[in-house]
Amino acid sequence: MEIIELHAINLKMGMGNNEVLEFLVSFLSPNTRKAYKRDLALFSFFLQKKYPQTLMKEASTIQLAIFREYLLKSYSARTARRVLDSLGSYYQFLKRKKVIALSPMDEIDRPKCSKEILTPDVTNQEVLSMLNAVDLTKQSGPLHRAVLSLFFYTGLRCEEVRMLKIENIHVIHGQLAMVFRGKGDKERIVPMPPPLQKDLGRYLKKRSELGTALNSSSPLFCSSTGKEEPLSPRAFSYIVKNYAIKANISETISVHSTRATFIGASLDAGIPLDKVADLVGHQDVNLTRRYSKRRNVLNTFDKLPDLYQPEEKM
């Protein structure tokens, strides 16, 4: 149903053949697709009014510069930047597909935004408290511990974790890693530190004992309905928020907070900015740099596998 709706909008807005549709469906999350669709539609309507003969894929840098001025006059700097960033991603997609040779957005400056709203993260000690709060003697314990561990040790987005399958676990040069296609349909290789390997191994063993299928195409984290369906975003949110409460963390923590925490902890540990950007799937290192607020935290660690050292409660 959603694909049909996207195609109808694509034709209605005159955004050009199948390029916009292909770009939108490359994103895993429906919310992400909706956000990009909204931003691209704004530019499409602008083109229809000012340059009715121009398709989005044919837009020039001059036309985009005029659109930038329109955005700054009509919207906040934050909204203008978001829309321009969306367009930048779209034209980079066209460039990778060899539809265009150069992105017309390359020379378009993004407006600076003051008072940037940052996703709240947690300290390293609070991560330990959340991991240690899991009671592994309960049936749900291994699942909850594995979910928290994967989020904190990889920095993956919620939808990326949700869509992981057992077949996404690979051995590369003797090291376990997650290999999957993330946001923008780009292949990602994310290492699995030993503590994460241990937590996932415990969970999969428990899952096998309970008689849940462990086929290669099975979701890594299954729902409790008995069907081979991945956990819902609400379930992931519940797990993170529940153990934040158990760890007496007063600030409102979300699933995205685990991503912010991983990025900050990795930068604290001295991992180069570009490497961290690769790990979390950021195309622009400046986006990763926004998380460097944690670099002044005194309690830093030497390397990624030792970011957090949870206790074992059996």
PDB file of C-alpha atoms in Angstrom:
ATOM      1  CA  MET A   1       0.000   0.000   0.000  1.00  0.00           C
ATOM      2  CA  GLU A   2       2.735   2.475   0.945  1.00  0.00           C
ATOM      3  CA  ILE A   3       4.694   1.826  -2.280  1.00  0.00           C
ATOM      4  CA  ILE A   4       1.549   2.532  -4.325  1.00  0.00           C
ATOM      5  CA  GLU A   5       0.950   5.764  -2.404  1.00  0.00           C
ATOM      6  CA  LEU A   6       4.546   6.871  -2.920  1.00  0.00           C
ATOM      7  CA  HIS A   7       4.285   6.180  -6.631  1.00  0.00           C
ATOM      8  CA  ALA A   8       1.052   8.173  -6.868  1.00  0.00           C
ATOM      9  CA  ILE A   9       2.654  11.123  -5.088  1.00  0.00           C
ATOM     10  CA  ASN A  10       5.699  10.825  -7.342  1.00  0.00           C
ATOM     11  CA  LEU A  11       3.509  11.229 -10.436  1.00  0.00           C
ATOM     12  CA  LYS A  12       1.277  13.889  -8.920  1.00  0.00           C
ATOM     13  CA  MET A  13       4.158  16.135  -7.978  1.00  0.00           C
ATOM     14  CA  GLY A  14       5.914  15.663 -11.309  1.00  0.00           C
ATOM     15  CA  MET A  15       9.150  14.780  -9.559  1.00  0.00           C
ATOM     16  CA  GLY A  16      10.375  12.705 -12.488  1.00  0.00           C
ATOM     17  CA  ASN A  17      10.174   9.046 -13.500  1.00  0.00           C
ATOM     18  CA  ASN A  18      11.211   6.571 -10.810  1.00  0.00           C
ATOM     19  CA  GLU A  19      14.209   8.289  -9.211  1.00  0.00           C
ATOM     20  CA  VAL A  20      12.299   9.837  -6.316  1.00  0.00           C
ATOM     21  CA  LEU A  21      10.427   6.604  -5.675  1.00  0.00           C
ATOM     22  CA  GLU A  22      13.674   4.612  -5.645  1.00  0.00           C
ATOM     23  CA  PHE A  23      15.238   7.152  -3.288  1.00  0.00           C
ATOM     24  CA  LEU A  24      12.337   7.034  -0.832  1.00  0.00           C
ATOM     25  CA  VAL A  25      12.012   3.252  -0.698  1.00  0.00           C
ATOM     26  CA  SER A  26      15.743   2.929  -0.021  1.00  0.00           C
ATOM     27  CA  PHE A  27      15.036   3.982   3.566  1.00  0.00           C
ATOM     28  CA  LEU A  28      13.963   1.294   6.031  1.00  0.00           C
ATOM     29  CA  SER A  29      11.892   3.443   8.357  1.00  0.00           C
ATOM     30  CA  PRO A  30       8.412   4.623   7.250  1.00  0.00           C
ATOM     31  CA  ASN A  31       8.940   7.759   9.339  1.00  0.00           C
ATOM     32  CA  THR A  32      12.183   8.512   7.497  1.00  0.00           C
ATOM     33  CA  ARG A  33      10.486   8.017   4.138  1.00  0.00           C
ATOM     34  CA  LYS A  34       7.673  10.328   5.219  1.00  0.00           C
ATOM     35  CA  ALA A  35      10.128  13.037   6.305  1.00  0.00           C
ATOM     36  CA  TYR A  36      12.103  12.928   3.042  1.00  0.00           C
ATOM     37  CA  LYS A  37       8.886  12.829   1.004  1.00  0.00           C
ATOM     38  CA  ARG A  38       7.683  15.996   2.743  1.00  0.00           C
ATOM     39  CA  ASP A  39      10.952  17.852   2.105  1.00  0.00           C
ATOM     40  CA  LEU A  40      11.228  16.780  -1.534  1.00  0.00           C
ATOM     41  CA  ALA A  41       7.594  17.741  -2.114  1.00  0.00           C
ATOM     42  CA  LEU A  42       8.317  21.264  -0.902  1.00  0.00           C
ATOM     43  CA  PHE A  43      11.031  21.696  -3.517  1.00  0.00           C
ATOM     44  CA  SER A  44       8.890  20.025  -6.174  1.00  0.00           C
ATOM     45  CA  PHE A  45       6.047  22.492  -5.616  1.00  0.00           C
ATOM     46  CA  PHE A  46       8.544  25.358  -5.725  1.00  0.00           C
ATOM     47  CA  LEU A  47       9.822  24.155  -9.091  1.00  0.00           C
ATOM     48  CA  GLN A  48       6.315  23.753 -10.471  1.00  0.00           C
ATOM     49  CA  LYS A  49       5.535  27.344  -9.589  1.00  0.00           C
ATOM     50  CA  LYS A  50       8.811  29.000 -10.605  1.00  0.00           C
ATOM     51  CA  TYR A  51      10.256  26.628 -13.203  1.00  0.00           C
ATOM     52  CA  PRO A  52       7.396  24.422 -14.465  1.00  0.00           C
ATOM     53  CA  GLN A  53       9.534  22.814 -17.199  1.00  0.00           C
ATOM     54  CA  THR A  54      12.234  21.639 -14.783  1.00  0.00           C
ATOM     55  CA  LEU A  55      12.211  18.187 -13.201  1.00  0.00           C
ATOM     56  CA  MET A  56      13.845  17.774  -9.812  1.00  0.00           C
ATOM     57  CA  LYS A  57      16.712  15.750 -11.242  1.00  0.00           C
ATOM     58  CA  GLU A  58      17.378  18.577 -13.716  1.00  0.00           C
ATOM     59  CA  ALA A  59      17.476  21.408 -11.159  1.00  0.00           C
ATOM     60  CA  SER A  60      20.498  23.717 -11.319  1.00  0.00           C
ATOM     61  CA  THR A  61      22.615  25.174  -8.560  1.00  0.00           C
ATOM     62  CA  ILE A  62      21.137  28.619  -9.306  1.00  0.00           C
ATOM     63  CA  GLN A  63      17.599  27.305  -8.904  1.00  0.00           C
ATOM     64  CA  LEU A  64      18.544  25.645  -5.629  1.00  0.00           C
ATOM     65  CA  ALA A  65      20.197  28.849  -4.400  1.00  0.00           C
ATOM     66  CA  ILE A  66      16.954  30.733  -5.110  1.00  0.00           C
ATOM     67  CA  PHE A  67      15.032  27.991  -3.289  1.00  0.00           C
ATOM     68  CA  ARG A  68      17.393  28.383  -0.328  1.00  0.00           C
ATOM     69  CA  GLU A  69      16.544  32.085  -0.117  1.00  0.00           C
ATOM     70  CA  TYR A  70      12.852  31.234  -0.293  1.00  0.00           C
ATOM     71  CA  LEU A  71      13.243  28.783   2.596  1.00  0.00           C
ATOM     72  CA  LEU A  72      15.075  31.308   4.765  1.00  0.00           C
ATOM     73  CA  LYS A  73      12.332  33.883   4.182  1.00  0.00           C
ATOM     74  CA  SER A  74       9.495  31.459   4.821  1.00  0.00           C
ATOM     75  CA  TYR A  75      10.789  29.036   7.467  1.00  0.00           C
ATOM     76  CA  SER A  76      13.140  28.811  10.416  1.00  0.00           C
ATOM     77  CA  ALA A  77      16.855  28.254   9.815  1.00  0.00           C
ATOM     78  CA  ARG A  78      16.508  24.774  11.314  1.00  0.00           C
ATOM     79  CA  THR A  79      13.720  23.803   8.911  1.00  0.00           C
ATOM     80  CA  ALA A  80      15.600  25.301   5.966  1.00  0.00           C
ATOM     81  CA  ARG A  81      18.703  23.306   6.847  1.00  0.00           C
ATOM     82  CA  ARG A  82      16.715  20.091   7.197  1.00  0.00           C
ATOM     83  CA  VAL A  83      15.087  20.523   3.778  1.00  0.00           C
ATOM     84  CA  LEU A  84      18.430  21.333   2.139  1.00  0.00           C
ATOM     85  CA  ASP A  85      20.048  18.330   3.807  1.00  0.00           C
ATOM     86  CA  SER A  86      17.256  16.146   2.423  1.00  0.00           C
ATOM     87  CA  LEU A  87      17.860  17.524  -1.054  1.00  0.00           C
ATOM     88  CA  GLY A  88      21.585  16.971  -0.631  1.00  0.00           C
ATOM     89  CA  SER A  89      20.945  13.291   0.154  1.00  0.00           C
ATOM     90  CA  TYR A  90      18.631  12.985  -2.855  1.00  0.00           C
ATOM     91  CA  TYR A  91      21.160  14.417  -5.305  1.00  0.00           C
ATOM     92  CA  GLN A  92      23.955  12.291  -3.848  1.00  0.00           C
ATOM     93  CA  PHE A  93      21.674   9.304  -4.482  1.00  0.00           C
ATOM     94  CA  LEU A  94      21.255  10.392  -8.122  1.00  0.00           C
ATOM     95  CA  LYS A  95      25.017  10.804  -8.397  1.00  0.00           C
ATOM     96  CA  ARG A  96      25.661   7.281  -7.079  1.00  0.00           C
ATOM     97  CA  LYS A  97      23.107   5.979  -9.579  1.00  0.00           C
ATOM     98  CA  LYS A  98      24.946   7.927 -12.332  1.00  0.00           C
ATOM     99  CA  VAL A  99      21.769   9.812 -13.195  1.00  0.00           C
ATOM    100  CA  ILE A 100      23.736  13.040 -12.748  1.00  0.00           C
ATOM    101  CA  ALA A 101      27.475  13.690 -12.866  1.00  0.00           C
ATOM    102  CA  LEU A 102      27.629  16.364 -10.155  1.00  0.00           C
ATOM    103  CA  SER A 103      25.319  17.287  -7.313  1.00  0.00           C
ATOM    104  CA  PRO A 104      23.864  20.808  -7.704  1.00  0.00           C
ATOM    105  CA  MET A 105      23.762  20.961  -3.889  1.00  0.00           C
ATOM    106  CA  ASP A 106      27.558  20.834  -3.522  1.00  0.00           C
ATOM    107  CA  GLU A 107      27.849  24.628  -3.703  1.00  0.00           C
ATOM    108  CA  ILE A 108      24.780  25.409  -1.601  1.00  0.00           C
ATOM    109  CA  ASP A 109      25.639  26.597   1.910  1.00  0.00           C
ATOM    110  CA  ARG A 110      23.528  25.227   4.747  1.00  0.00           C
ATOM    111  CA  PRO A 111      22.208  27.859   7.179  1.00  0.00           C
ATOM    112  CA  LYS A 112      23.702  27.778  10.642  1.00  0.00           C
ATOM    113  CA  CYS A 113      21.340  26.878  13.449  1.00  0.00           C
ATOM    114  CA  SER A 114      21.691  28.295  16.937  1.00  0.00           C
ATOM    115  CA  LYS A 115      20.702  26.469  20.110  1.00  0.00           C
ATOM    116  CA  GLU A 116      20.977  23.053  18.544  1.00  0.00           C
ATOM    117  CA  ILE A 117      18.772  20.486  20.249  1.00  0.00           C
ATOM    118  CA  LEU A 118      20.891  17.467  21.185  1.00  0.00           C
ATOM    119  CA  THR A 119      19.673  13.977  21.907  1.00  0.00           C
ATOM    120  CA  PRO A 120      20.250  13.229  25.603  1.00  0.00           C
ATOM    121  CA  ASP A 121      22.830  10.514  26.149  1.00  0.00           C
ATOM    122  CA  VAL A 122      23.953   8.675  29.267  1.00  0.00           C
ATOM    123  CA  THR A 123      27.309   8.400  30.980  1.00  0.00           C
ATOM    124  CA  ASN A 124      29.432   5.268  30.821  1.00  0.00           C
ATOM    125  CA  GLN A 125      28.567   4.460  34.431  1.00  0.00           C
ATOM    126  CA  GLU A 126      24.854   4.818  33.655  1.00  0.00           C
ATOM    127  CA  VAL A 127      25.262   2.372  30.762  1.00  0.00           C
ATOM    128  CA  LEU A 128      26.767  -0.093  33.217  1.00  0.00           C
ATOM    129  CA  SER A 129      23.869   0.471  35.604  1.00  0.00           C
ATOM    130  CA  MET A 130      21.323  -0.229  32.855  1.00  0.00           C
ATOM    131  CA  LEU A 131      23.098  -3.409  31.710  1.00  0.00           C
ATOM    132  CA  ASN A 132      23.546  -4.631  35.274  1.00  0.00           C
ATOM    133  CA  ALA A 133      19.875  -3.977  36.062  1.00  0.00           C
ATOM    134  CA  VAL A 134      18.840  -6.866  33.806  1.00  0.00           C
ATOM    135  CA  ASP A 135      17.887  -9.999  35.750  1.00  0.00           C
ATOM    136  CA  LEU A 136      19.295 -12.819  33.623  1.00  0.00           C
ATOM    137  CA  THR A 137      17.416 -15.447  35.649  1.00  0.00           C
ATOM    138  CA  LYS A 138      14.102 -14.244  34.199  1.00  0.00           C
ATOM    139  CA  GLN A 139      12.938 -15.613  30.859  1.00  0.00           C
ATOM    140  CA  SER A 140      13.032 -12.143  29.291  1.00  0.00           C
ATOM    141  CA  GLY A 141      16.421 -11.315  30.799  1.00  0.00           C
ATOM    142  CA  PRO A 142      18.719 -12.603  28.010  1.00  0.00           C
ATOM    143  CA  LEU A 143      16.611 -10.842  25.348  1.00  0.00           C
ATOM    144  CA  HIS A 144      16.585  -7.522  27.197  1.00  0.00           C
ATOM    145  CA  ARG A 145      20.312  -7.697  27.923  1.00  0.00           C
ATOM    146  CA  ALA A 146      21.104  -8.534  24.283  1.00  0.00           C
ATOM    147  CA  VAL A 147      18.952  -5.655  23.003  1.00  0.00           C
ATOM    148  CA  LEU A 148      20.582  -3.129  25.323  1.00  0.00           C
ATOM    149  CA  SER A 149      24.039  -4.486  24.573  1.00  0.00           C
ATOM    150  CA  LEU A 150      23.554  -4.319  20.816  1.00  0.00           C
ATOM    151  CA  PHE A 151      22.282  -0.742  20.938  1.00  0.00           C
ATOM    152  CA  PHE A 152      25.060   0.498  23.232  1.00  0.00           C
ATOM    153  CA  TYR A 153      27.901  -1.409  21.517  1.00  0.00           C
ATOM    154  CA  THR A 154      26.973  -0.644  17.903  1.00  0.00           C
ATOM    155  CA  GLY A 155      25.078   2.657  17.822  1.00  0.00           C
ATOM    156  CA  LEU A 156      22.638   1.224  15.284  1.00  0.00           C
ATOM    157  CA  ARG A 157      19.374   2.974  14.544  1.00  0.00           C
ATOM    158  CA  CYS A 158      16.202   1.380  15.929  1.00  0.00           C
ATOM    159  CA  GLU A 159      14.912   0.372  12.496  1.00  0.00           C
ATOM    160  CA  GLU A 160      18.304  -1.099  11.572  1.00  0.00           C
ATOM    161  CA  VAL A 161      18.261  -3.296  14.681  1.00  0.00           C
ATOM    162  CA  ARG A 162      14.653  -4.233  14.067  1.00  0.00           C
ATOM    163  CA  MET A 163      15.397  -5.457  10.539  1.00  0.00           C
ATOM    164  CA  LEU A 164      18.497  -7.484  11.479  1.00  0.00           C
ATOM    165  CA  LYS A 165      18.359 -11.193  10.738  1.00  0.00           C
ATOM    166  CA  ILE A 166      20.524 -14.006  12.041  1.00  0.00           C
ATOM    167  CA  GLU A 167      22.132 -14.209   8.596  1.00  0.00           C
ATOM    168  CA  ASN A 168      23.502 -10.700   9.118  1.00  0.00           C
ATOM    169  CA  ILE A 169      26.062 -12.084  11.588  1.00  0.00           C
ATOM    170  CA  HIS A 170      29.302 -12.818   9.703  1.00  0.00           C
ATOM    171  CA  VAL A 171      32.906 -13.722  10.453  1.00  0.00           C
ATOM    172  CA  ILE A 172      35.258 -11.253   8.753  1.00  0.00           C
ATOM    173  CA  HIS A 173      39.014 -11.766   9.104  1.00  0.00           C
ATOM    174  CA  GLY A 174      38.369 -13.887  12.172  1.00  0.00           C
ATOM    175  CA  GLN A 175      36.127 -11.271  13.820  1.00  0.00           C
ATOM    176  CA  LEU A 176      32.361 -11.374  14.304  1.00  0.00           C
ATOM    177  CA  ALA A 177      30.531  -8.466  12.705  1.00  0.00           C
ATOM    178  CA  MET A 178      27.086  -7.355  11.591  1.00  0.00           C
ATOM    179  CA  VAL A 179      26.847  -6.982   7.803  1.00  0.00           C
ATOM    180  CA  PHE A 180      23.646  -5.374   6.556  1.00  0.00           C
ATOM    181  CA  ARG A 181      22.167  -2.627   4.429  1.00  0.00           C
ATOM    182  CA  GLY A 182      21.286   0.412   6.488  1.00  0.00           C
ATOM    183  CA  LYS A 183      19.882   3.849   5.829  1.00  0.00           C
ATOM    184  CA  GLY A 184      20.120   4.794   2.161  1.00  0.00           C
ATOM    185  CA  ASP A 185      20.577   1.108   1.224  1.00  0.00           C
ATOM    186  CA  LYS A 186      24.315   1.325   1.913  1.00  0.00           C
ATOM    187  CA  GLU A 187      26.173  -1.786   3.054  1.00  0.00           C
ATOM    188  CA  ARG A 188      27.449  -1.466   6.608  1.00  0.00           C
ATOM    189  CA  ILE A 189      29.965  -3.592   8.482  1.00  0.00           C
ATOM    190  CA  VAL A 190      29.764  -3.132  12.244  1.00  0.00           C
ATOM    191  CA  PRO A 191      32.132  -5.051  14.570  1.00  0.00           C
ATOM    192  CA  MET A 192      30.735  -6.993  17.519  1.00  0.00           C
ATOM    193  CA  PRO A 193      32.864  -6.521  20.655  1.00  0.00           C
ATOM    194  CA  PRO A 194      33.282  -9.580  22.948  1.00  0.00           C
ATOM    195  CA  PRO A 195      30.698  -8.431  25.563  1.00  0.00           C
ATOM    196  CA  LEU A 196      28.099  -8.097  22.802  1.00  0.00           C
ATOM    197  CA  GLN A 197      29.030 -11.505  21.395  1.00  0.00           C
ATOM    198  CA  LYS A 198      28.523 -13.000  24.851  1.00  0.00           C
ATOM    199  CA  ASP A 199      25.140 -11.343  25.370  1.00  0.00           C
ATOM    200  CA  LEU A 200      23.865 -12.317  21.917  1.00  0.00           C
ATOM    201  CA  GLY A 201      25.144 -15.885  22.364  1.00  0.00           C
ATOM    202  CA  ARG A 202      23.303 -16.197  25.680  1.00  0.00           C
ATOM    203  CA  TYR A 203      20.094 -14.845  24.141  1.00  0.00           C
ATOM    204  CA  LEU A 204      20.209 -17.106  21.064  1.00  0.00           C
ATOM    205  CA  LYS A 205      20.891 -20.137  23.259  1.00  0.00           C
ATOM    206  CA  LYS A 206      17.889 -19.275  25.449  1.00  0.00           C
ATOM    207  CA  ARG A 207      15.776 -18.712  22.364  1.00  0.00           C
ATOM    208  CA  SER A 208      16.738 -22.130  21.016  1.00  0.00           C
ATOM    209  CA  GLU A 209      15.860 -23.762  24.336  1.00  0.00           C
ATOM    210  CA  LEU A 210      12.405 -22.164  24.135  1.00  0.00           C
ATOM    211  CA  GLY A 211      11.885 -23.727  20.726  1.00  0.00           C
ATOM    212  CA  THR A 212      11.936 -20.493  18.714  1.00  0.00           C
ATOM    213  CA  ALA A 213      13.211 -20.915  15.156  1.00  0.00           C
ATOM    214  CA  LEU A 214      16.825 -19.976  14.480  1.00  0.00           C
ATOM    215  CA  ASN A 215      16.733 -20.003  10.692  1.00  0.00           C
ATOM    216  CA  SER A 216      19.201 -17.757   8.903  1.00  0.00           C
ATOM    217  CA  SER A 217      16.314 -15.600   7.659  1.00  0.00           C
ATOM    218  CA  SER A 218      14.744 -15.295  11.116  1.00  0.00           C
ATOM    219  CA  PRO A 219      14.685 -11.848  12.759  1.00  0.00           C
ATOM    220  CA  LEU A 220      17.524 -11.475  15.235  1.00  0.00           C
ATOM    221  CA  PHE A 221      15.062 -10.228  17.846  1.00  0.00           C
ATOM    222  CA  CYS A 222      11.675 -11.958  17.594  1.00  0.00           C
ATOM    223  CA  SER A 223       8.372 -10.931  19.123  1.00  0.00           C
ATOM    224  CA  SER A 224       6.692 -13.180  21.678  1.00  0.00           C
ATOM    225  CA  THR A 225       3.666 -13.805  19.441  1.00  0.00           C
ATOM    226  CA  GLY A 226       5.027 -17.117  18.233  1.00  0.00           C
ATOM    227  CA  LYS A 227       5.368 -15.781  14.713  1.00  0.00           C
ATOM    228  CA  GLU A 228       8.687 -14.933  13.089  1.00  0.00           C
ATOM    229  CA  GLU A 229       8.131 -11.200  13.381  1.00  0.00           C
ATOM    230  CA  PRO A 230      10.732  -8.692  14.581  1.00  0.00           C
ATOM    231  CA  LEU A 231      10.227  -6.787  17.795  1.00  0.00           C
ATOM    232  CA  SER A 232       8.231  -3.612  17.322  1.00  0.00           C
ATOM    233  CA  PRO A 233       9.753  -0.130  17.766  1.00  0.00           C
ATOM    234  CA  ARG A 234       7.518   0.204  20.831  1.00  0.00           C
ATOM    235  CA  ALA A 235       9.077  -2.924  22.352  1.00  0.00           C
ATOM    236  CA  PHE A 236      12.608  -1.580  21.846  1.00  0.00           C
ATOM    237  CA  SER A 237      11.547   1.736  23.348  1.00  0.00           C
ATOM    238  CA  TYR A 238      10.036  -0.028  26.368  1.00  0.00           C
ATOM    239  CA  ILE A 239      13.224  -1.999  27.020  1.00  0.00           C
ATOM    240  CA  VAL A 240      15.456   1.090  26.919  1.00  0.00           C
ATOM    241  CA  LYS A 241      13.141   3.274  28.999  1.00  0.00           C
ATOM    242  CA  ASN A 242      12.405   0.510  31.519  1.00  0.00           C
ATOM    243  CA  TYR A 243      16.055  -0.115  32.345  1.00  0.00           C
ATOM    244  CA  ALA A 244      16.809   3.604  32.424  1.00  0.00           C
ATOM    245  CA  ILE A 245      14.194   3.832  35.179  1.00  0.00           C
ATOM    246  CA  LYS A 246      15.660   0.789  36.967  1.00  0.00           C
ATOM    247  CA  ALA A 247      19.083   2.466  36.791  1.00  0.00           C
ATOM    248  CA  ASN A 248      17.607   5.617  38.380  1.00  0.00           C
ATOM    249  CA  ILE A 249      18.386   7.781  35.357  1.00  0.00           C
ATOM    250  CA  SER A 250      16.193  10.836  35.767  1.00  0.00           C
ATOM    251  CA  GLU A 251      16.581  12.298  32.274  1.00  0.00           C
ATOM    252  CA  THR A 252      14.152  11.155  29.585  1.00  0.00           C
ATOM    253  CA  ILE A 253      16.067   8.552  27.582  1.00  0.00           C
ATOM    254  CA  SER A 254      15.051   7.207  24.178  1.00  0.00           C
ATOM    255  CA  VAL A 255      16.361   4.488  21.885  1.00  0.00           C
ATOM    256  CA  HIS A 256      18.201   7.201  19.949  1.00  0.00           C
ATOM    257  CA  SER A 257      19.991   8.079  23.198  1.00  0.00           C
ATOM    258  CA  THR A 258      21.867   4.778  22.925  1.00  0.00           C
ATOM    259  CA  ARG A 259      23.171   5.883  19.523  1.00  0.00           C
ATOM    260  CA  ALA A 260      24.250   9.252  20.899  1.00  0.00           C
ATOM    261  CA  THR A 261      25.932   7.463  23.799  1.00  0.00           C
ATOM    262  CA  PHE A 262      27.848   5.094  21.506  1.00  0.00           C
ATOM    263  CA  ILE A 263      29.097   7.964  19.339  1.00  0.00           C
ATOM    264  CA  GLY A 264      30.138  10.034  22.337  1.00  0.00           C
ATOM    265  CA  ALA A 265      31.824   7.111  24.098  1.00  0.00           C
ATOM    266  CA  SER A 266      33.677   6.145  20.907  1.00  0.00           C
ATOM    267  CA  LEU A 267      34.974   9.696  20.461  1.00  0.00           C
ATOM    268  CA  ASP A 268      35.954   9.768  24.132  1.00  0.00           C
ATOM    269  CA  ALA A 269      37.904   6.549  23.545  1.00  0.00           C
ATOM    270  CA  GLY A 270      39.971   8.255  20.860  1.00  0.00           C
ATOM    271  CA  ILE A 271      38.460   6.541  17.822  1.00  0.00           C
ATOM    272  CA  PRO A 272      38.919   8.917  14.824  1.00  0.00           C
ATOM    273  CA  LEU A 273      35.888  10.942  13.820  1.00  0.00           C
ATOM    274  CA  ASP A 274      35.727   9.504  10.293  1.00  0.00           C
ATOM    275  CA  LYS A 275      35.856   5.941  11.633  1.00  0.00           C
ATOM    276  CA  VAL A 276      33.012   6.641  14.051  1.00  0.00           C
ATOM    277  CA  ALA A 277      31.023   8.165  11.179  1.00  0.00           C
ATOM    278  CA  ASP A 278      31.548   4.954   9.176  1.00  0.00           C
ATOM    279  CA  LEU A 279      30.471   2.800  12.117  1.00  0.00           C
ATOM    280  CA  VAL A 280      27.160   4.632  12.582  1.00  0.00           C
ATOM    281  CA  GLY A 281      26.442   5.190   8.889  1.00  0.00           C
ATOM    282  CA  HIS A 282      26.852   8.971   8.741  1.00  0.00           C
ATOM    283  CA  GLN A 283      27.680  10.236   5.253  1.00  0.00           C
ATOM    284  CA  ASP A 284      28.670  13.618   6.677  1.00  0.00           C
ATOM    285  CA  VAL A 285      31.251  13.624   9.495  1.00  0.00           C
ATOM    286  CA  ASN A 286      29.883  16.991  10.603  1.00  0.00           C
ATOM    287  CA  LEU A 287      26.771  15.166  11.759  1.00  0.00           C
ATOM    288  CA  THR A 288      28.946  12.875  13.860  1.00  0.00           C
ATOM    289  CA  ARG A 289      30.876  15.854  15.200  1.00  0.00           C
ATOM    290  CA  ARG A 290      27.694  17.189  16.811  1.00  0.00           C
ATOM    291  CA  TYR A 291      27.920  14.352  19.333  1.00  0.00           C
ATOM    292  CA  SER A 292      31.391  15.389  20.505  1.00  0.00           C
ATOM    293  CA  LYS A 293      29.861  17.127  23.518  1.00  0.00           C
ATOM    294  CA  ARG A 294      30.927  14.072  25.552  1.00  0.00           C
ATOM    295  CA  ARG A 295      34.634  14.519  24.779  1.00  0.00           C
ATOM    296  CA  ASN A 296      35.168  16.361  28.053  1.00  0.00           C
ATOM    297  CA  VAL A 297      33.921  13.444  30.140  1.00  0.00           C
ATOM    298  CA  LEU A 298      36.786  12.434  32.420  1.00  0.00           C
ATOM    299  CA  ASN A 299      36.051   8.711  32.517  1.00  0.00           C
ATOM    300  CA  THR A 300      37.301   7.575  29.088  1.00  0.00           C
ATOM    301  CA  PHE A 301      38.293   4.174  27.800  1.00  0.00           C
ATOM    302  CA  ASP A 302      41.144   2.828  25.693  1.00  0.00           C
ATOM    303  CA  LYS A 303      39.273   0.961  22.970  1.00  0.00           C
ATOM    304  CA  LEU A 304      35.837   0.072  21.687  1.00  0.00           C
ATOM    305  CA  PRO A 305      35.431  -3.429  23.194  1.00  0.00           C
ATOM    306  CA  ASP A 306      35.991  -2.007  26.683  1.00  0.00           C
ATOM    307  CA  LEU A 307      33.522   0.871  26.515  1.00  0.00           C
ATOM    308  CA  TYR A 308      31.343  -0.769  29.135  1.00  0.00           C
ATOM    309  CA  GLN A 309      32.047  -3.702  31.452  1.00  0.00           C
ATOM    310  CA  PRO A 310      28.760  -5.053  32.832  1.00  0.00           C
ATOM    311  CA  GLU A 311      28.507  -7.413  35.759  1.00  0.00           C
ATOM    312  CA  GLU A 312      26.979 -10.885  35.500  1.00  0.00           C
ATOM    313  CA  LYS A 313      23.887 -11.504  37.634  1.00  0.00           C
ATOM    314  CA  MET A 314      22.931 -15.135  37.395  1.00  0.00           C
TER     315      MET A 314
END
